[in-house]
XYZ file of C-alpha atoms in Angstrom:
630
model
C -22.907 55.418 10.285
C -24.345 55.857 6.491
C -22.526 55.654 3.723
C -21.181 59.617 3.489
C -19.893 59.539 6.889
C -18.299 56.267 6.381
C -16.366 57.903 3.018
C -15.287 61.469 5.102
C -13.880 59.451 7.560
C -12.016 56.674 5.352
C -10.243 59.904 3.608
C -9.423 61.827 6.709
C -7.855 58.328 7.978
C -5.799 58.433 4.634
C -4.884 61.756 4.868
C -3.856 61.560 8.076
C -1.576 58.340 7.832
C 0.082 59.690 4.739
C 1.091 62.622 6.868
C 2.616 60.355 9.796
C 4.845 58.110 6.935
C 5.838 61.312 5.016
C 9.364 61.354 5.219
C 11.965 64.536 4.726
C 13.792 64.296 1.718
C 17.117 64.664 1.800
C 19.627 68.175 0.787
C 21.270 68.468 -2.330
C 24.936 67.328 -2.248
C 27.158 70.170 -1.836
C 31.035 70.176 -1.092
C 30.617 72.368 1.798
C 29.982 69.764 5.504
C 26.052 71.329 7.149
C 25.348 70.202 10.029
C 22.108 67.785 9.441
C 18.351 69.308 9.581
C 16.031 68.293 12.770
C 13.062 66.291 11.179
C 10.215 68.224 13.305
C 7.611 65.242 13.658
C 4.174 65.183 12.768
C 1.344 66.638 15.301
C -0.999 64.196 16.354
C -4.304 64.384 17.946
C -3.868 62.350 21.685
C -7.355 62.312 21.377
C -7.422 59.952 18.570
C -6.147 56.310 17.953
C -3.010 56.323 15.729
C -3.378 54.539 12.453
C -2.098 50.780 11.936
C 0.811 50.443 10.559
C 2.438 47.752 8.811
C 5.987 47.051 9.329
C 8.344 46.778 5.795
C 11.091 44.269 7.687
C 8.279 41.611 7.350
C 10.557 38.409 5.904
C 7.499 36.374 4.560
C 5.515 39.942 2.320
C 5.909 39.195 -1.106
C 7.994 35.537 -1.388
C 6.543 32.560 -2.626
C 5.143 29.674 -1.188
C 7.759 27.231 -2.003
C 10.685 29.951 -0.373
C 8.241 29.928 2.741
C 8.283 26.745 3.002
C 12.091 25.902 2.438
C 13.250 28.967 4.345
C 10.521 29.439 7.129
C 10.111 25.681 7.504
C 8.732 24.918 11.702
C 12.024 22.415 11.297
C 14.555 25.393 10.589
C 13.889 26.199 14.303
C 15.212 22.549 15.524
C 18.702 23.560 14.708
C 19.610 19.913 15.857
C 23.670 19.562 15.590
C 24.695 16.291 14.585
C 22.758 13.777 16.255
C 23.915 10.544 13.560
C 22.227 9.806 10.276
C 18.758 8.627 10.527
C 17.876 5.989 7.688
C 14.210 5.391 6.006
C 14.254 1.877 4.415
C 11.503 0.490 2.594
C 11.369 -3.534 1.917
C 8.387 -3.304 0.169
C 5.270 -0.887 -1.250
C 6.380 0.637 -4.106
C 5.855 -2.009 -6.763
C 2.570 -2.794 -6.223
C -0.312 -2.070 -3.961
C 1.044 -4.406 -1.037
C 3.408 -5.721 0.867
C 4.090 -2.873 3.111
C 6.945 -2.467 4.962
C 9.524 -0.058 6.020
C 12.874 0.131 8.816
C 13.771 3.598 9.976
C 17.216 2.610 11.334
C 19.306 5.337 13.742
C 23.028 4.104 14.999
C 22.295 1.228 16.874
C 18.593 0.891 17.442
C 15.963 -0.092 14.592
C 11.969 0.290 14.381
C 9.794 -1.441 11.772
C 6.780 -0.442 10.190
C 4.324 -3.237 9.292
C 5.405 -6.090 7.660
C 2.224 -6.768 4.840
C 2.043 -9.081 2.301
C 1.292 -9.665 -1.055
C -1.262 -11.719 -2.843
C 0.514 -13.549 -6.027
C -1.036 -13.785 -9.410
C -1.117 -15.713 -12.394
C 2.120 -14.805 -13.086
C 3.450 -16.543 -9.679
C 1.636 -20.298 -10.040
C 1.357 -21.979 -6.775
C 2.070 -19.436 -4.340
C 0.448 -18.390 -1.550
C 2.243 -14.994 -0.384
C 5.093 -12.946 -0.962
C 6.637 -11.015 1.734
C 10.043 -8.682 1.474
C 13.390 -10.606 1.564
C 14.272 -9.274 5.341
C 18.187 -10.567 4.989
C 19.190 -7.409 6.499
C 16.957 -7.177 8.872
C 17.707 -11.134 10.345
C 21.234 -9.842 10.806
C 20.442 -6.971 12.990
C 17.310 -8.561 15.049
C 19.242 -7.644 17.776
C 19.050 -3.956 17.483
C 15.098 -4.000 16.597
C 13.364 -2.005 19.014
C 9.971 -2.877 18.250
C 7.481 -3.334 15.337
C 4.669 -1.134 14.645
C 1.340 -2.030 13.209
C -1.077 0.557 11.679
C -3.907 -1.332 11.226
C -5.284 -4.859 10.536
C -5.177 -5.385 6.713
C -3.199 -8.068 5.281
C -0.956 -5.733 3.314
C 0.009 -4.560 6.447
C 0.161 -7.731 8.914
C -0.327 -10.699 6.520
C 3.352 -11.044 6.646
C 3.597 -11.745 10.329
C 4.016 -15.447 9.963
C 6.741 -14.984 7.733
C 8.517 -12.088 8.933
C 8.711 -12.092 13.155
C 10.000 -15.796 13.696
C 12.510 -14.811 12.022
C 13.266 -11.485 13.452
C 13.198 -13.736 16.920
C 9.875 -12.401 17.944
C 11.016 -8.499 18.875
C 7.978 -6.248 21.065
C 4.969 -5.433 18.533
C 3.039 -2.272 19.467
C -0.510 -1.808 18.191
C -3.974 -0.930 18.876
C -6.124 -3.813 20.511
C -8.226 -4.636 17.162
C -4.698 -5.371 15.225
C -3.334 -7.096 18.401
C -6.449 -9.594 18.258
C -5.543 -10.051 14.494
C -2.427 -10.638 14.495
C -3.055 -13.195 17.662
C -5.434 -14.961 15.799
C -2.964 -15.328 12.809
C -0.518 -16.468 14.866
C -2.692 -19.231 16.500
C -2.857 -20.730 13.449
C 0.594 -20.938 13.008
C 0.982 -21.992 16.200
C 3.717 -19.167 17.689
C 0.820 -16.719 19.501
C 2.707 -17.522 23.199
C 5.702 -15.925 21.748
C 4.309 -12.582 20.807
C 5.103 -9.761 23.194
C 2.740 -6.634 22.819
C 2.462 -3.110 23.866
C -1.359 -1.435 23.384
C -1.060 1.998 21.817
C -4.403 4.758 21.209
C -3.761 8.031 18.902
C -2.898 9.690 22.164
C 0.067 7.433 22.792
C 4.052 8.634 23.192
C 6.038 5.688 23.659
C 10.226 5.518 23.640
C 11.971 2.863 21.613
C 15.093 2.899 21.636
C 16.382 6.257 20.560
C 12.788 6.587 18.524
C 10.110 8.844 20.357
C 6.915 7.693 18.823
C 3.313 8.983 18.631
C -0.310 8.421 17.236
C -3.204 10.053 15.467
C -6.496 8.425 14.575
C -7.042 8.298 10.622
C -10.090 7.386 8.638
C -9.501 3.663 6.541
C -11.886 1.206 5.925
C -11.246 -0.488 8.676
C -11.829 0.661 12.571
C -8.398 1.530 14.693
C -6.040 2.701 11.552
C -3.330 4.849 13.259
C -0.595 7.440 11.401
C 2.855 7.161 12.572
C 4.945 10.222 13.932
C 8.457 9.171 14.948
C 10.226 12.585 16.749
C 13.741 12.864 15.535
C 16.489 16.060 15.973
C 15.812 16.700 12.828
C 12.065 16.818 12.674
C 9.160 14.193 12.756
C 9.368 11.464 10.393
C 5.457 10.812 9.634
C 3.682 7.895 7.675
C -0.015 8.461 7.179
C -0.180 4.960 5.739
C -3.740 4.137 3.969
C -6.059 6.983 5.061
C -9.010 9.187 3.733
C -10.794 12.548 4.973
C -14.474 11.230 5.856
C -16.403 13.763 8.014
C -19.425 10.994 8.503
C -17.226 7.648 8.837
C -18.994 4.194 9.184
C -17.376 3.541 12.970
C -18.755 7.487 14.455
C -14.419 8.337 14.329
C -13.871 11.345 12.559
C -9.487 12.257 11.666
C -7.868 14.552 14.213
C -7.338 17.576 12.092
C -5.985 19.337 15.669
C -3.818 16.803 16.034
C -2.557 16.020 13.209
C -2.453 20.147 12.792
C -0.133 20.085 15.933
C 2.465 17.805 14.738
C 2.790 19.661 11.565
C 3.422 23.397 13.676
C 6.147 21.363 15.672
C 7.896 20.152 12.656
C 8.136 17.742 10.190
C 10.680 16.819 8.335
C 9.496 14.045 6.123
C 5.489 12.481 5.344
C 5.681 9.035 3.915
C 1.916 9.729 1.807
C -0.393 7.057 0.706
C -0.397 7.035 -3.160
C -3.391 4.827 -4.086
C -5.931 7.142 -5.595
C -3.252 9.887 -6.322
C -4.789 10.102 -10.351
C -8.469 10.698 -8.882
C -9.311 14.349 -8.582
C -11.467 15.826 -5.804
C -11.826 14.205 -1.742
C -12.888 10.512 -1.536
C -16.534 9.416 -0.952
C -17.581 8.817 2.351
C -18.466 6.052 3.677
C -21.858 7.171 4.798
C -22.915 8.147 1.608
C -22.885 4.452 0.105
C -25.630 3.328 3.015
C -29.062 4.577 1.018
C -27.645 2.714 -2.467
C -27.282 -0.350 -0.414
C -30.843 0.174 1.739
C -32.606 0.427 -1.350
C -30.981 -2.773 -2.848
C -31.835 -4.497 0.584
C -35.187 -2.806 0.905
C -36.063 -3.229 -3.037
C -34.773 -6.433 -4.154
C -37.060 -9.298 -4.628
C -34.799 -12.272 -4.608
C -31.774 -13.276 -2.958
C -28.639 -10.829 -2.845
C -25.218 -12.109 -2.811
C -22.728 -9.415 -1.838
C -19.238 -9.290 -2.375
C -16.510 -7.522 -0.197
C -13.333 -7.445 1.109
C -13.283 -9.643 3.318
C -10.607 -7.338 5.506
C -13.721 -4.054 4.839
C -14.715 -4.876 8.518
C -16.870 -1.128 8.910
C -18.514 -1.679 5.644
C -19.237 -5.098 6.900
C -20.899 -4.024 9.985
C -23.260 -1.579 8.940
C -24.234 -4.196 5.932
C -25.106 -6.652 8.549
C -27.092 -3.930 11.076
C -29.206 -2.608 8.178
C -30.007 -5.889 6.663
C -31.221 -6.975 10.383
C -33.984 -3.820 10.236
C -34.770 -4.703 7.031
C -35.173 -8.147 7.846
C -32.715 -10.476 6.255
C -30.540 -12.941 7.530
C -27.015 -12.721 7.002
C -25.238 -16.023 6.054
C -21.014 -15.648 5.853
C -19.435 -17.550 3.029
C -15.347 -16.858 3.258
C -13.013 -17.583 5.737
C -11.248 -14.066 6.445
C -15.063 -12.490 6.402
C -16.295 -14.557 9.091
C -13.274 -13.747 11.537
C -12.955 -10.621 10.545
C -17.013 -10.178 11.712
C -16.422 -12.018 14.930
C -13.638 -9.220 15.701
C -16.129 -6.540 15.147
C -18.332 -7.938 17.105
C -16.110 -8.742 19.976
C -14.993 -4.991 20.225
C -18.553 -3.546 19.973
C -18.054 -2.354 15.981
C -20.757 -4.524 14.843
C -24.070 -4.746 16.912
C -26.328 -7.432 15.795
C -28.764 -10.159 17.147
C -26.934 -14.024 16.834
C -29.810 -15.056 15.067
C -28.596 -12.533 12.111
C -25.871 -13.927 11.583
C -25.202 -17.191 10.096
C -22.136 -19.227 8.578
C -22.851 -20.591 5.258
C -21.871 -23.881 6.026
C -22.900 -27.765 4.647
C -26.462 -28.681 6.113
C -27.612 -25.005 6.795
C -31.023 -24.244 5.722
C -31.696 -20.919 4.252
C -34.724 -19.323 4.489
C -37.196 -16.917 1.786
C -34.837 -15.445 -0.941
C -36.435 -12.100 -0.397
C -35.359 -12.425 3.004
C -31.634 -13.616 2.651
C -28.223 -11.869 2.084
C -25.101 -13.712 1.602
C -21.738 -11.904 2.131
C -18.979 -13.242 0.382
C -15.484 -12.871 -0.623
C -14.287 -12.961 -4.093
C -14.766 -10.005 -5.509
C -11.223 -10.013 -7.246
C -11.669 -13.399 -8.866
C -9.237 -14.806 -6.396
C -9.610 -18.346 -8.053
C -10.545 -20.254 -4.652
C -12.633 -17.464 -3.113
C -16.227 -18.018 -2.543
C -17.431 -15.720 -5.626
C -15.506 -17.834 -7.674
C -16.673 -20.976 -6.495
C -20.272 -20.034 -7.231
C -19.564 -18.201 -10.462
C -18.099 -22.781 -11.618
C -21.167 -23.817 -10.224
C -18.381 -25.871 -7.398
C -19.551 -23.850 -4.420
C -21.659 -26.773 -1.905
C -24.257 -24.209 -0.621
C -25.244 -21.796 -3.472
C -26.451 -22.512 -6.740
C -26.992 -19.503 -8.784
C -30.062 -18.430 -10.235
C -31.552 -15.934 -12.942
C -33.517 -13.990 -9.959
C -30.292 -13.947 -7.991
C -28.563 -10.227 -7.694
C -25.031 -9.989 -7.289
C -23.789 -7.011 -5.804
C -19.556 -5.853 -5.929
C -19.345 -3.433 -3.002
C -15.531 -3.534 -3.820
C -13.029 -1.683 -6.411
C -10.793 -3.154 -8.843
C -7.082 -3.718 -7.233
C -4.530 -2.431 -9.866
C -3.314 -5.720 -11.695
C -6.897 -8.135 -10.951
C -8.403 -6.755 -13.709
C -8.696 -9.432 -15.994
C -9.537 -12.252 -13.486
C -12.500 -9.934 -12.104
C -13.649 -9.298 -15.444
C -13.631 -13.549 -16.190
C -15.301 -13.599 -13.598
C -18.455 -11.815 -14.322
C -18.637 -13.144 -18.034
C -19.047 -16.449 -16.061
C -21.917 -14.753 -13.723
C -23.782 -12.637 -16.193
C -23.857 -16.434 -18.346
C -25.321 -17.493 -15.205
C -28.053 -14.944 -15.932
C -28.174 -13.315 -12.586
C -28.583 -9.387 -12.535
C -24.988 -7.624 -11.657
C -24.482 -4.312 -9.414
C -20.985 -2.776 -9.722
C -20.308 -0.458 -7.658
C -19.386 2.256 -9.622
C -22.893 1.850 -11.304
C -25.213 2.354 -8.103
C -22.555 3.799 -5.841
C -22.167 0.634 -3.757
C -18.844 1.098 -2.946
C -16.249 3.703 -1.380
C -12.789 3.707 -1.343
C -10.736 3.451 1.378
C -7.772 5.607 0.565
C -7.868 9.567 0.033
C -8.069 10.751 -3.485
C -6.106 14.291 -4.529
C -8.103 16.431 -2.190
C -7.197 14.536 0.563
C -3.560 14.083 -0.193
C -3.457 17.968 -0.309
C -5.018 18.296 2.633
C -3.099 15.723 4.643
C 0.071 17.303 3.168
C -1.268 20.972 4.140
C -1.961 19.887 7.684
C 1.705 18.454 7.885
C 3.728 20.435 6.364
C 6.661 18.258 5.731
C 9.654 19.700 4.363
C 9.875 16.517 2.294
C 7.221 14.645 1.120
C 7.506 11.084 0.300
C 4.927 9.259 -1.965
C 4.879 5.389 -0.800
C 1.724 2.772 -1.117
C 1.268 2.120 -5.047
C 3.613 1.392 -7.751
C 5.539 3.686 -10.081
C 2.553 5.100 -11.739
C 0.731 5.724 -8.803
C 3.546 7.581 -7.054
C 4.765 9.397 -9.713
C 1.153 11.090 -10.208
C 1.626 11.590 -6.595
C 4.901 13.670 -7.051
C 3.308 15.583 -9.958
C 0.329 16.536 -8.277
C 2.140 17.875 -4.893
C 4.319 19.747 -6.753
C 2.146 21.162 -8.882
C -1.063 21.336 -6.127
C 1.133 22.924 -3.174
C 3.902 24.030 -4.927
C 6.443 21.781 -3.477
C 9.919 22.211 -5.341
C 10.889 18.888 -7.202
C 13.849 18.429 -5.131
C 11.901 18.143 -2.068
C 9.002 15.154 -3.297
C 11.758 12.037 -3.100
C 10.805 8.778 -4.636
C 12.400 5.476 -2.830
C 12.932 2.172 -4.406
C 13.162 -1.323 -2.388
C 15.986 -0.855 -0.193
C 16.988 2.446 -1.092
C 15.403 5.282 1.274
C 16.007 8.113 2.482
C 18.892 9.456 4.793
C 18.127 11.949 6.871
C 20.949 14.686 8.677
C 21.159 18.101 10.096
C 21.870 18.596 6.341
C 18.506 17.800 5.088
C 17.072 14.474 3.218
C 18.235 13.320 0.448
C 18.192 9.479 -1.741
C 20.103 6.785 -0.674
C 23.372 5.739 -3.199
C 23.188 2.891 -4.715
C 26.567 1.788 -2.779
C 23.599 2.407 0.126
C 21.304 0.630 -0.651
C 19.706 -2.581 1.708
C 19.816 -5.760 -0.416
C 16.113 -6.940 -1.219
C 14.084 -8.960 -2.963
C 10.583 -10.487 -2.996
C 10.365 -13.467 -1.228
C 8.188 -16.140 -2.450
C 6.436 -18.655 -0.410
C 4.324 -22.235 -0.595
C 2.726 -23.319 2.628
C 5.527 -22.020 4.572
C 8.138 -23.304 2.782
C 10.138 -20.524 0.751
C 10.197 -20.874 -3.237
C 13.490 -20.295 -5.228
C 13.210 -17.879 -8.028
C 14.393 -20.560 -10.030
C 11.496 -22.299 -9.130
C 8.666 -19.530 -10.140
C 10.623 -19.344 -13.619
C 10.205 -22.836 -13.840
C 6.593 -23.049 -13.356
C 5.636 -20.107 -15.610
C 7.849 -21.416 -18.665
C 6.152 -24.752 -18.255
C 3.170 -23.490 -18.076
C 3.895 -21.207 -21.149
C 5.738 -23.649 -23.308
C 5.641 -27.302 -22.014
C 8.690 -29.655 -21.098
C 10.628 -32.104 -23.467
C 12.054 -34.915 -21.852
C 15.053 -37.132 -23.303
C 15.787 -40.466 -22.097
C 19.041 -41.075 -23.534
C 19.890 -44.971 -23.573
C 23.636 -45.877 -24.000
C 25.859 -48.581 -22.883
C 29.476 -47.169 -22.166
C 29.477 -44.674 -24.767
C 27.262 -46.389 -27.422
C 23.655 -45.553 -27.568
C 21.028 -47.796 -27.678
C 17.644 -45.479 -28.225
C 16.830 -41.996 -27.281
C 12.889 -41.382 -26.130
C 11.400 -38.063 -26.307
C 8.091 -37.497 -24.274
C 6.583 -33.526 -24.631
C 4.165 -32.018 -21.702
C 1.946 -29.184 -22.978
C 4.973 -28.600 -25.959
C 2.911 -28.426 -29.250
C 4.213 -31.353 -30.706
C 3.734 -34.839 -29.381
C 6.711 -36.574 -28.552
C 5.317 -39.853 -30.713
C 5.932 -37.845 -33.802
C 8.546 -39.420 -35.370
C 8.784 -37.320 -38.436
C 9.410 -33.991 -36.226
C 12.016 -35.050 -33.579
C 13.983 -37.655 -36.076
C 16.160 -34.753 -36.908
C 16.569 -33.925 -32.883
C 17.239 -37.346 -32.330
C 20.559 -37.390 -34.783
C 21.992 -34.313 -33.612
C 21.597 -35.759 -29.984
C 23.201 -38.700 -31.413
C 26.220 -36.692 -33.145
C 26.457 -34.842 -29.974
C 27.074 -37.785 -27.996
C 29.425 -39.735 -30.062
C 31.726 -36.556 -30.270
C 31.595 -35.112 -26.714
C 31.290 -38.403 -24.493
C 34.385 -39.479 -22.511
C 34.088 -42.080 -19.212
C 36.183 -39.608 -17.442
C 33.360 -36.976 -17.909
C 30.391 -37.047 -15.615
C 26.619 -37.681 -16.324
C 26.324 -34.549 -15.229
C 28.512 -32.412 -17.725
C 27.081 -34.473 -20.231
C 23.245 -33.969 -19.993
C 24.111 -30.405 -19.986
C 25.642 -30.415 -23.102
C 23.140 -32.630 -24.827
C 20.177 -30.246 -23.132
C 21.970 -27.048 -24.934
C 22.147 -28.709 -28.365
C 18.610 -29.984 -28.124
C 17.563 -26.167 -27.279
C 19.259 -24.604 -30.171
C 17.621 -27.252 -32.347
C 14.238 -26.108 -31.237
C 14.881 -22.237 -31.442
C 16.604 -22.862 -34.688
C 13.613 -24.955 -35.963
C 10.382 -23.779 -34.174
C 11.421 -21.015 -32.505
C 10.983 -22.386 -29.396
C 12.246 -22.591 -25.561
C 10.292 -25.429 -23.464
C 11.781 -26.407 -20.689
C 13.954 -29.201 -21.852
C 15.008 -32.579 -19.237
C 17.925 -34.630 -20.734
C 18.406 -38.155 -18.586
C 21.404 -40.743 -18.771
């Protein structure tokens, strides 16, 4: 049909449905009662199709996408009833990028949601972990249906040695990659005969308790990461936990868009969203797209490469290892968590290598041509005993740096380990060795989804609620802003939890706990298994900060015979007379006017420890910890 035809018949089309809609307009008003006029329809041709038309009743023409979305929700089919209050606790997450952990609690029957940990800093001297004060939880054990585990990082299982002896060991339900993780943490800890688990896929449904629960395969940087879709009356309640779009993923698993898709048409109600890169625009590299930087560098190099990852990076790790095998290189481990973490890979067919690639760098091994040698490490945070580290002091056994040595960080900076990774390569590049960052040669990827993929995740869901978790208050709140701005989600639908106060969920709606509501939490701090007082971390920072004083007090039934003052890391030395005389006679004066036999030691040294610490404020300005002894 040309072009002239085409027109003629557009307009007759026109003409002809204008004809069909015309409507009869009504008579004048007039006092006298007519009986009403026959509306004599419009002839049509039999012989011809009847126009389209479009009906003017439809509710979603002209509203906007946030009244879609609230009125036209999938969940405003449910119409549930009262069915209880459903309750979304998290213990941890939201102050930091760790310890992850949440309860979803309904009447009488509990489910928990990883139990991570996190790594403690300078700020936290001497401790190894800290895990989410689970007081609440130890009192209800009994109604904990099971514990689910999304994938094997140690913000999401590190706590297990902490957490589930206490919670008397309830049923843990995970793919087999976590289960062999966790097993092998617990073998260390000796409790891995006590563990009772239930192997899921991302095509499981399995009942606990009240809780229907299902699966859907996500893309993380490390194999068998699941998302979490617990079926309530009142709509799912979905976590997507740490997850990225990546069409070309390192372990051949692409996301489940379908599936994913589906549960979002049923009806969600609320998506707990991963908040990590929520302040980087566009979708998240893939992983597949860091492979030629790192071929070249493997290919290219002349000397030895030493590369540094996350240890926990197990698909990153594997296709390291296969490519430096074509290229020729051995592979020599240096870091506990690496190594293990490789052997898992290998045992579930993620990592396919020869034995002779793969070598632990351990005292006595001989390594062979530099240009034929990669060493994978751990470090690459500055963690202070991590092998990085270690070589960086020149106090690591096997590895002595040198000038034609090439360090490569195939790892991003974790929010708060700034400054220790930075140390840390002033001390390497005054070793002289050349230094690849990744954001220089593009030698790393992130794990977690950037703003694209949020949007997209969220798009695919749906949720009438969405719930930024996994990141602290920054993080999250640039998560809020960007959903409601980016999908036009009203403000009163993006709800931001704190420790302990969540969510409650009712035929109602969602809305934020009270603070009458709130679960009781805390971080709990540990040392070798032993738990740490708060008291105790105070401690240890303000000595470390300001030093100790310590007053030996000498008296013989209320007379006193000398008073020694010793000072650790306090700027003064305790031998100098000239600067604690004046302490000394005010310790003196106390004495002599407070003591009494009746009092105790006790009562005493506390009131000689207060004088001696308004003495130094008043004087120095001052507040070391201060030890007064009878």
């Amino acid at each position: 049909m040309n072009t002239q035809k085409l027109n003629q018949w557009i307009e007759k089309e026109l003409v002809e449905n204008k004809t069909i809609q015309k409507k009869v307009a009504p008579a004048p008003a007039t006092n006298k009662t007519s009986a009403p006029k026959k509306t004599i329809p419009a002839k049509s041709n039999s012989s011809k199709t009847p126009s389209r038309r479009f009906s003017d009743h439809n509710p979603n023409r002209g509203r906007k996408t946030a009244y879609k979305r609230h009125a036209f929700h999938p969940t405003t089919r449910l119409k549930p009833g009262n069915h209880g209050t459903i309750r979304v606790i998290p213990m941890g997450g939201l102050e930091a990028i760790g310890q992850n952990m949440t309860f979803i609690e309904w009447e009488n029957d509990i489910i928990v949601i990883d139990t991570g940990i996190l790594f403690a800093t300078h700020e936290e001297p001497g401790v190894n972990g800290i895990v989410p004060d689970i007081e609440y939880l130890k009192k209800n054990k009994h109604r904990i249906k099971g514990v689910i585990y999304t994938h094997g990082h140690l913000d999401h299982i590190g706590g297990v040695p902490y957490i589930l002896p206490q919670l008397g060991f309830p049923p843990i339900f995970t793919t087999r990659l976590t289960q062999a993780m966790i097993t092998g943490m617990a073998e260390e800890y000796g409790f891995a005969d006590k563990l009772r688990f239930t192997s899921v896929d991302p095509k499981s449904k399995m009942r606990m308790g009240r809780f229907e629960v299902e699966f859907f395969h996500i893309n993380h940087s490390i194999p068998e990461c699941l998302g979490v879709v617990v079926n309530t009356p009142y709509g799912a309640i979905v976590t997507t936990v740490d997850f990225k779009f990546d069409y070309k993923p390192a372990d051949g698993h692409m996301t489940d868009f379908a599936h994913i898709a589906h549960f979002g048409h049923k009806g969600v109600a609320l998506h707990l969203c991963d908040s990590t890169n929520a302040t980087i625009p566009g979708f998240a590299q893939s992983e597949s797209n860091i492979i030629e930087p790192i071929t070249k560098i493997l290919k290219y190099t002349p000397g030895r490469i030493i590369l540094t990852l996350f240890g926990s990076n197990m698909s990153r790790a594997s296709r390291i290892i296969e490519l430096a095998e074509k290229l020729g290189r051995t592979v020599y481990l240096s870091g506990r968590s690496l190594e293990k973490n490789v052997g898992y890979a290998r045992k579930f067919n993620y990592l396919k290598c020869k034995d002779k690639t793969l070598k632990r760098l351990k005292p006595g091994v001989k390594m062979g041509p530099p240009d034929k040698t990669l060493i994978m490490c751990t470090g690459g945070q500055g963690e202070e005993f991590a092998a990085l580290s270690r070589m960086a002091r020149g106090e690591h056994k096997q590895v002595i740096l040198k000038p034609e040595d090439t360090i490569v960080f195939s790892s991003s900076k974790i929010p708060g380990n700034e400054l220790q990774i930075f140390n840390l390569m002033n001390k390497l590049v005054d070793k002289g060795v050349n230094l690849i960052e990744g954001k220089d040669e593009s030698v790393h990827a992130s794990g977690h989804g950037n703003q694209e993929d949020i949007k997209l995740m969220a798009s695919l869901l749906d949720p009438k609620y969405f719930v930024p978790i996994h990141g602290d208050q920054y993080l999250r709140h640039a998560n809020k802003t960007m959903i409601s701005e980016g999908l036009d989600f009203p403000e009163d639908h993006v709800l931001m939890m704190e420790h302990g106060k969540g969510i409650v969920l009712n035929q109602h709606g969602a809305k934020i706990m009270s603070d009458k509501e709130r679960v009781p939490t805390k971080k709990a701090y540990y040392e070798d298994m032993v738990r740490l007082r708060e008291e105790t971390i105070e401690e240890r920072k303000n000595l470390g900060k300001k030093g100790i004083i310590i007053v030996d007090v000498e008296n013989n039934k209320g007379t006193i015979k000398k008073i020694n003052i010793r000072t650790h890391g306090f700027f003064l030395l305790g031998t100098d007379e000239k600067a604690f005389s004046p302490l000394k006679k005010e310790l003196t004066d106390t004495f002599n006017r407070t003591y009494d036999p009746a009092r105790s030691e006790k009562a005493l040294e506390e009131t000689l420890k207060k004088t001696a610490q308004n003495y130094l404020w008043q004087k120095y300005k001052k507040e070391p910890t201060i030890e007064v002894v009878l």
